[in-house]
């Protein structure tokens, strides 16, 4: 494994949706110990853009548990650092700028579909035994509507989301643990980047912050591997160099069943 000359920076980026469980603690420890070993720094970032999953006091709890476990972050909420704020809801204005840049460069688009239209689309796909993924060619968005029409919709305050235009080709990246990974764009949904309430989704906020915070190594659980093709596209489209990725295998019971969060 080749080591670059850049100072290592890792991050642990929990969402305040509950208590810290053992899988999360393991991820935090890997990030922390790797950064320390490499003479780098480890950032704590709270990813709270999904307001529907927000749990009262979860953030305080996470911070307490991490402190208890001896994970001493170099930067984070209440620790400080020059790349803050370290809570995404306090970085709100940042994300739209990048979403706008992606749209003007042709990598993302406005979508005006109502939830009824989306439900009908999914139902149709289900009946045809196809993946319930957004069919951009058939829906109401800035790729299918005449420019004058979608501009009019925007101007009139019509609700919209911004979606990433996933290319219909192989998307490749390499992972320190998994090696080379290839996923075809046909198998990936046109990810929503900005929601109709103006909040970014995890994907946009996560990539923008990893970049702005100078993160060199993204070390996280394997459950995030399916998100990584979307993330590498965002890095490429925004003209940023990709960080290294390391997806840690899930923690399993001896019989290979998933570990319960409660035991
Ligand atoms: N906020 C995500 C989580 O809850 C972070 C995933 C990542 O590390 O990219 O785990």
mmCIF file of C-alpha atoms and ligand atoms in Angstrom:
data_model
loop_
_atom_site.group_PDB
_atom_site.id
_atom_site.type_symbol
_atom_site.label_atom_id
_atom_site.label_comp_id
_atom_site.label_asym_id
_atom_site.label_seq_id
_atom_site.Cartn_x
_atom_site.Cartn_y
_atom_site.Cartn_z
ATOM 1 C CA UNK A 1 0.000 0.000 0.000
ATOM 2 C CA UNK A 2 1.500 3.242 -1.235
ATOM 3 C CA UNK A 3 1.546 6.176 1.149
ATOM 4 C CA UNK A 4 1.231 9.684 -0.212
ATOM 5 C CA UNK A 5 3.117 12.637 1.217
ATOM 6 C CA UNK A 6 -0.036 14.492 2.154
ATOM 7 C CA UNK A 7 -0.714 14.750 5.881
ATOM 8 C CA UNK A 8 -3.262 12.098 6.764
ATOM 9 C CA UNK A 9 -6.691 13.287 7.877
ATOM 10 C CA UNK A 10 -9.513 10.920 8.764
ATOM 11 C CA UNK A 11 -12.965 11.542 10.107
ATOM 12 C CA UNK A 12 -15.717 9.855 12.034
ATOM 13 C CA UNK A 13 -19.049 11.176 10.818
ATOM 14 C CA UNK A 14 -21.963 9.811 12.839
ATOM 15 C CA UNK A 15 -25.560 10.861 12.365
ATOM 16 C CA UNK A 16 -27.319 11.755 15.615
ATOM 17 C CA UNK A 17 -29.949 9.034 15.219
ATOM 18 C CA UNK A 18 -29.319 7.001 18.357
ATOM 19 C CA UNK A 19 -26.640 5.596 20.638
ATOM 20 C CA UNK A 20 -23.153 4.698 19.510
ATOM 21 C CA UNK A 21 -23.139 0.969 18.777
ATOM 22 C CA UNK A 22 -20.167 -1.358 18.625
ATOM 23 C CA UNK A 23 -19.841 -1.121 14.812
ATOM 24 C CA UNK A 24 -19.694 2.654 15.004
ATOM 25 C CA UNK A 25 -17.160 2.507 17.802
ATOM 26 C CA UNK A 26 -14.973 0.206 15.745
ATOM 27 C CA UNK A 27 -15.135 2.640 12.801
ATOM 28 C CA UNK A 28 -14.222 5.524 15.095
ATOM 29 C CA UNK A 29 -11.263 3.566 16.507
ATOM 30 C CA UNK A 30 -9.919 2.656 13.055
ATOM 31 C CA UNK A 31 -10.082 6.292 11.988
ATOM 32 C CA UNK A 32 -8.502 7.526 15.170
ATOM 33 C CA UNK A 33 -5.748 4.914 15.395
ATOM 34 C CA UNK A 34 -4.834 5.155 11.720
ATOM 35 C CA UNK A 35 -4.579 8.949 11.932
ATOM 36 C CA UNK A 36 -2.432 8.740 15.068
ATOM 37 C CA UNK A 37 -0.160 6.100 13.585
ATOM 38 C CA UNK A 38 0.376 8.254 10.511
ATOM 39 C CA UNK A 39 0.992 11.442 12.465
ATOM 40 C CA UNK A 40 -2.222 12.874 11.072
ATOM 41 C CA UNK A 41 -5.437 14.163 12.532
ATOM 42 C CA UNK A 42 -8.897 12.790 13.108
ATOM 43 C CA UNK A 43 -12.024 14.899 12.769
ATOM 44 C CA UNK A 44 -15.409 14.367 14.407
ATOM 45 C CA UNK A 45 -18.246 15.596 12.176
ATOM 46 C CA UNK A 46 -21.921 15.374 13.032
ATOM 47 C CA UNK A 47 -24.069 14.552 9.995
ATOM 48 C CA UNK A 48 -27.489 15.824 10.933
ATOM 49 C CA UNK A 49 -29.016 16.798 7.592
ATOM 50 C CA UNK A 50 -31.749 14.170 7.789
ATOM 51 C CA UNK A 51 -34.142 15.920 10.132
ATOM 52 C CA UNK A 52 -36.651 13.049 10.007
ATOM 53 C CA UNK A 53 -34.167 10.737 11.753
ATOM 54 C CA UNK A 54 -32.987 13.241 14.322
ATOM 55 C CA UNK A 55 -32.964 11.951 17.918
ATOM 56 C CA UNK A 56 -32.884 14.348 20.843
ATOM 57 C CA UNK A 57 -29.612 14.157 22.860
ATOM 58 C CA UNK A 58 -28.071 11.637 20.465
ATOM 59 C CA UNK A 59 -25.235 14.012 19.641
ATOM 60 C CA UNK A 60 -24.343 14.575 23.299
ATOM 61 C CA UNK A 61 -24.539 10.833 23.869
ATOM 62 C CA UNK A 62 -22.253 10.023 20.951
ATOM 63 C CA UNK A 63 -19.679 12.547 22.097
ATOM 64 C CA UNK A 64 -19.775 11.190 25.660
ATOM 65 C CA UNK A 65 -19.394 7.572 24.529
ATOM 66 C CA UNK A 66 -16.472 8.397 22.249
ATOM 67 C CA UNK A 67 -14.778 10.273 25.037
ATOM 68 C CA UNK A 68 -15.337 7.297 27.347
ATOM 69 C CA UNK A 69 -13.701 5.019 24.757
ATOM 70 C CA UNK A 70 -10.641 7.260 24.620
ATOM 71 C CA UNK A 71 -11.103 8.475 21.070
ATOM 72 C CA UNK A 72 -9.544 11.918 21.291
ATOM 73 C CA UNK A 73 -10.467 13.818 18.164
ATOM 74 C CA UNK A 74 -8.223 16.634 16.973
ATOM 75 C CA UNK A 75 -11.108 18.643 15.574
ATOM 76 C CA UNK A 76 -14.844 18.595 16.135
ATOM 77 C CA UNK A 77 -17.813 20.301 17.775
ATOM 78 C CA UNK A 78 -16.749 21.747 21.143
ATOM 79 C CA UNK A 79 -13.093 20.922 20.302
ATOM 80 C CA UNK A 80 -12.772 23.444 17.492
ATOM 81 C CA UNK A 81 -10.423 23.509 14.516
ATOM 82 C CA UNK A 82 -9.967 25.673 11.465
ATOM 83 C CA UNK A 83 -12.299 23.740 9.181
ATOM 84 C CA UNK A 84 -15.474 24.068 11.215
ATOM 85 C CA UNK A 85 -18.283 24.273 11.915
ATOM 86 C CA UNK A 86 -18.276 20.511 12.435
ATOM 87 C CA UNK A 87 -22.046 20.089 12.523
ATOM 88 C CA UNK A 88 -23.595 19.889 9.071
ATOM 89 C CA UNK A 89 -26.764 21.790 9.905
ATOM 90 C CA UNK A 90 -24.474 24.755 10.655
ATOM 91 C CA UNK A 91 -22.845 24.469 7.224
ATOM 92 C CA UNK A 92 -26.116 24.656 5.376
ATOM 93 C CA UNK A 93 -25.301 27.494 2.902
ATOM 94 C CA UNK A 94 -22.205 25.702 1.649
ATOM 95 C CA UNK A 95 -23.881 22.838 -0.091
ATOM 96 C CA UNK A 96 -26.192 24.658 -2.491
ATOM 97 C CA UNK A 97 -23.251 26.304 -4.221
ATOM 98 C CA UNK A 98 -21.871 22.913 -5.249
ATOM 99 C CA UNK A 99 -25.260 21.658 -6.291
ATOM 100 C CA UNK A 100 -25.582 24.740 -8.530
ATOM 101 C CA UNK A 101 -22.132 24.112 -9.967
ATOM 102 C CA UNK A 102 -23.055 20.525 -10.827
ATOM 103 C CA UNK A 103 -26.230 21.685 -12.544
ATOM 104 C CA UNK A 104 -24.528 24.349 -14.611
ATOM 105 C CA UNK A 105 -21.847 21.866 -15.661
ATOM 106 C CA UNK A 106 -24.508 19.376 -16.781
ATOM 107 C CA UNK A 107 -23.861 16.741 -14.101
ATOM 108 C CA UNK A 108 -27.038 17.271 -12.124
ATOM 109 C CA UNK A 109 -30.563 18.419 -12.910
ATOM 110 C CA UNK A 110 -33.766 19.777 -11.413
ATOM 111 C CA UNK A 111 -36.617 17.298 -10.968
ATOM 112 C CA UNK A 112 -40.168 18.482 -10.336
ATOM 113 C CA UNK A 113 -41.995 15.167 -9.948
ATOM 114 C CA UNK A 114 -44.630 15.008 -7.240
ATOM 115 C CA UNK A 115 -44.702 12.081 -4.825
ATOM 116 C CA UNK A 116 -47.790 10.768 -6.676
ATOM 117 C CA UNK A 117 -45.883 10.808 -9.959
ATOM 118 C CA UNK A 118 -42.960 9.015 -8.348
ATOM 119 C CA UNK A 119 -45.254 6.409 -6.790
ATOM 120 C CA UNK A 120 -46.913 5.784 -10.145
ATOM 121 C CA UNK A 121 -43.497 5.389 -11.780
ATOM 122 C CA UNK A 122 -42.372 2.889 -9.141
ATOM 123 C CA UNK A 123 -45.590 0.940 -9.426
ATOM 124 C CA UNK A 124 -45.200 0.722 -13.183
ATOM 125 C CA UNK A 125 -41.600 -0.480 -12.852
ATOM 126 C CA UNK A 126 -42.631 -3.042 -10.272
ATOM 127 C CA UNK A 127 -45.285 -4.418 -12.606
ATOM 128 C CA UNK A 128 -42.656 -4.678 -15.337
ATOM 129 C CA UNK A 129 -40.373 -6.430 -12.811
ATOM 130 C CA UNK A 130 -37.776 -3.701 -13.134
ATOM 131 C CA UNK A 131 -35.681 -1.923 -10.517
ATOM 132 C CA UNK A 132 -37.671 0.879 -8.863
ATOM 133 C CA UNK A 133 -35.154 3.462 -9.968
ATOM 134 C CA UNK A 134 -35.830 6.973 -11.267
ATOM 135 C CA UNK A 135 -36.336 6.920 -15.034
ATOM 136 C CA UNK A 136 -35.009 10.346 -15.941
ATOM 137 C CA UNK A 137 -36.002 10.093 -19.603
ATOM 138 C CA UNK A 138 -39.677 9.783 -18.743
ATOM 139 C CA UNK A 139 -40.120 12.120 -15.835
ATOM 140 C CA UNK A 140 -40.634 15.866 -15.279
ATOM 141 C CA UNK A 141 -37.187 17.358 -15.009
ATOM 142 C CA UNK A 142 -34.844 19.846 -16.598
ATOM 143 C CA UNK A 143 -33.566 17.169 -18.982
ATOM 144 C CA UNK A 144 -36.955 16.375 -20.501
ATOM 145 C CA UNK A 145 -38.824 19.695 -20.236
ATOM 146 C CA UNK A 146 -38.083 22.589 -22.603
ATOM 147 C CA UNK A 147 -35.738 25.079 -20.957
ATOM 148 C CA UNK A 148 -38.327 27.857 -20.932
ATOM 149 C CA UNK A 149 -40.734 25.555 -19.116
ATOM 150 C CA UNK A 150 -38.441 24.389 -16.300
ATOM 151 C CA UNK A 151 -37.117 27.898 -15.801
ATOM 152 C CA UNK A 152 -40.701 29.056 -15.477
ATOM 153 C CA UNK A 153 -41.372 26.329 -12.887
ATOM 154 C CA UNK A 154 -38.336 27.394 -10.879
ATOM 155 C CA UNK A 155 -39.340 31.044 -11.071
ATOM 156 C CA UNK A 156 -42.866 30.289 -9.930
ATOM 157 C CA UNK A 157 -41.579 28.581 -6.784
ATOM 158 C CA UNK A 158 -42.503 25.029 -7.809
ATOM 159 C CA UNK A 159 -40.984 22.427 -5.471
ATOM 160 C CA UNK A 160 -37.981 20.566 -6.846
ATOM 161 C CA UNK A 161 -35.115 18.305 -5.908
ATOM 162 C CA UNK A 162 -31.684 18.205 -7.537
ATOM 163 C CA UNK A 163 -30.603 14.817 -8.847
ATOM 164 C CA UNK A 164 -27.209 13.524 -9.893
ATOM 165 C CA UNK A 165 -27.126 12.422 -13.543
ATOM 166 C CA UNK A 166 -25.509 9.016 -13.205
ATOM 167 C CA UNK A 167 -23.760 8.070 -16.470
ATOM 168 C CA UNK A 168 -24.837 4.783 -18.062
ATOM 169 C CA UNK A 169 -21.348 3.333 -18.010
ATOM 170 C CA UNK A 170 -18.946 1.542 -15.673
ATOM 171 C CA UNK A 171 -17.932 3.524 -12.626
ATOM 172 C CA UNK A 172 -14.633 2.406 -11.136
ATOM 173 C CA UNK A 173 -12.852 3.119 -7.908
ATOM 174 C CA UNK A 174 -10.357 1.386 -5.724
ATOM 175 C CA UNK A 175 -10.749 0.476 -2.124
ATOM 176 C CA UNK A 176 -7.827 -0.269 0.202
ATOM 177 C CA UNK A 177 -9.593 -3.370 1.538
ATOM 178 C CA UNK A 178 -11.685 -4.475 -1.442
ATOM 179 C CA UNK A 179 -9.301 -3.657 -4.270
ATOM 180 C CA UNK A 180 -10.756 -2.495 -7.582
ATOM 181 C CA UNK A 181 -14.514 -2.093 -7.619
ATOM 182 C CA UNK A 182 -16.622 -1.604 -10.763
ATOM 183 C CA UNK A 183 -20.321 -0.808 -10.739
ATOM 184 C CA UNK A 184 -22.394 -0.043 -13.788
ATOM 185 C CA UNK A 185 -24.296 3.238 -13.845
ATOM 186 C CA UNK A 186 -27.422 1.404 -15.009
ATOM 187 C CA UNK A 187 -27.615 -0.116 -11.543
ATOM 188 C CA UNK A 188 -27.471 3.179 -9.675
ATOM 189 C CA UNK A 189 -30.320 5.552 -9.012
ATOM 190 C CA UNK A 190 -30.067 9.232 -9.954
ATOM 191 C CA UNK A 191 -29.346 10.195 -6.390
ATOM 192 C CA UNK A 192 -31.143 13.185 -4.910
ATOM 193 C CA UNK A 193 -28.468 15.688 -3.844
ATOM 194 C CA UNK A 194 -30.630 18.539 -2.642
ATOM 195 C CA UNK A 195 -34.056 17.861 -1.154
ATOM 196 C CA UNK A 196 -37.154 19.958 -1.702
ATOM 197 C CA UNK A 197 -36.688 21.586 1.727
ATOM 198 C CA UNK A 198 -33.292 22.838 0.509
ATOM 199 C CA UNK A 199 -31.364 20.438 2.748
ATOM 200 C CA UNK A 200 -28.572 18.424 1.154
ATOM 201 C CA UNK A 201 -28.743 14.648 1.322
ATOM 202 C CA UNK A 202 -26.043 12.660 3.096
ATOM 203 C CA UNK A 203 -24.237 12.092 -0.223
ATOM 204 C CA UNK A 204 -23.736 15.723 -1.192
ATOM 205 C CA UNK A 205 -22.964 16.971 2.300
ATOM 206 C CA UNK A 206 -20.596 14.096 3.028
ATOM 207 C CA UNK A 207 -18.506 14.592 -0.110
ATOM 208 C CA UNK A 208 -18.422 18.390 0.118
ATOM 209 C CA UNK A 209 -17.331 18.237 3.750
ATOM 210 C CA UNK A 210 -14.755 15.511 3.240
ATOM 211 C CA UNK A 211 -13.246 17.688 0.546
ATOM 212 C CA UNK A 212 -13.422 20.979 2.467
ATOM 213 C CA UNK A 213 -12.052 19.328 5.601
ATOM 214 C CA UNK A 214 -9.102 17.890 3.697
ATOM 215 C CA UNK A 215 -9.948 14.270 4.477
ATOM 216 C CA UNK A 216 -7.373 11.971 2.860
ATOM 217 C CA UNK A 217 -8.794 8.591 3.950
ATOM 218 C CA UNK A 218 -12.470 7.702 4.168
ATOM 219 C CA UNK A 219 -12.662 4.714 6.516
ATOM 220 C CA UNK A 220 -16.205 3.491 7.133
ATOM 221 C CA UNK A 221 -18.424 0.426 7.323
ATOM 222 C CA UNK A 222 -19.074 -1.761 4.316
ATOM 223 C CA UNK A 223 -22.729 -0.712 4.278
ATOM 224 C CA UNK A 224 -21.538 2.499 2.588
ATOM 225 C CA UNK A 225 -19.857 0.725 -0.314
ATOM 226 C CA UNK A 226 -22.938 1.069 -2.598
ATOM 227 C CA UNK A 227 -22.780 4.845 -2.035
ATOM 228 C CA UNK A 228 -19.164 5.150 -3.092
ATOM 229 C CA UNK A 229 -19.736 5.172 -6.892
ATOM 230 C CA UNK A 230 -21.967 8.218 -6.390
ATOM 231 C CA UNK A 231 -19.318 9.825 -4.233
ATOM 232 C CA UNK A 232 -16.469 9.272 -6.685
ATOM 233 C CA UNK A 233 -18.613 10.787 -9.442
ATOM 234 C CA UNK A 234 -19.153 13.851 -7.263
ATOM 235 C CA UNK A 235 -15.400 14.213 -6.698
ATOM 236 C CA UNK A 236 -14.704 13.866 -10.406
ATOM 237 C CA UNK A 237 -17.501 16.214 -11.475
ATOM 238 C CA UNK A 238 -16.520 18.878 -8.962
ATOM 239 C CA UNK A 239 -12.917 18.635 -10.140
ATOM 240 C CA UNK A 240 -11.588 17.366 -6.815
ATOM 241 C CA UNK A 241 -9.153 14.526 -6.366
ATOM 242 C CA UNK A 242 -10.660 11.482 -4.714
ATOM 243 C CA UNK A 243 -9.649 10.449 -1.207
ATOM 244 C CA UNK A 244 -8.583 6.886 -0.428
ATOM 245 C CA UNK A 245 -11.458 4.629 0.565
ATOM 246 C CA UNK A 246 -11.385 1.744 3.040
ATOM 247 C CA UNK A 247 -14.660 -0.080 3.667
ATOM 248 C CA UNK A 248 -14.521 -2.202 6.799
ATOM 249 C CA UNK A 249 -16.296 -5.572 6.700
ATOM 250 C CA UNK A 250 -19.401 -5.725 8.883
ATOM 251 C CA UNK A 251 -19.067 -6.997 12.419
ATOM 252 C CA UNK A 252 -20.868 -10.336 12.560
ATOM 253 C CA UNK A 253 -21.712 -12.924 15.172
ATOM 254 C CA UNK A 254 -19.705 -16.187 15.094
ATOM 255 C CA UNK A 255 -22.555 -17.738 13.050
ATOM 256 C CA UNK A 256 -22.216 -14.817 10.565
ATOM 257 C CA UNK A 257 -25.589 -13.305 11.442
ATOM 258 C CA UNK A 258 -25.779 -9.550 11.830
ATOM 259 C CA UNK A 259 -24.843 -8.240 15.218
ATOM 260 C CA UNK A 260 -27.790 -6.861 17.098
ATOM 261 C CA UNK A 261 -27.317 -3.308 18.275
ATOM 262 C CA UNK A 262 -28.749 -4.207 21.639
ATOM 263 C CA UNK A 263 -26.565 -7.098 22.760
HETATM 264 N N1 LIG B 1 -23.327 9.832 8.553
HETATM 265 C C1 LIG B 1 -22.928 8.537 8.073
HETATM 266 C C2 LIG B 1 -23.244 7.520 9.161
HETATM 267 O O1 LIG B 1 -24.183 7.723 9.858
HETATM 268 C C3 LIG B 1 -21.467 8.558 7.692
HETATM 269 C C4 LIG B 1 -21.053 7.501 6.737
HETATM 270 C C5 LIG B 1 -19.678 7.805 6.229
HETATM 271 O O2 LIG B 1 -18.735 7.612 7.012
HETATM 272 O O3 LIG B 1 -19.537 8.266 5.105
HETATM 273 O O4 LIG B 1 -22.586 6.520 9.372
#
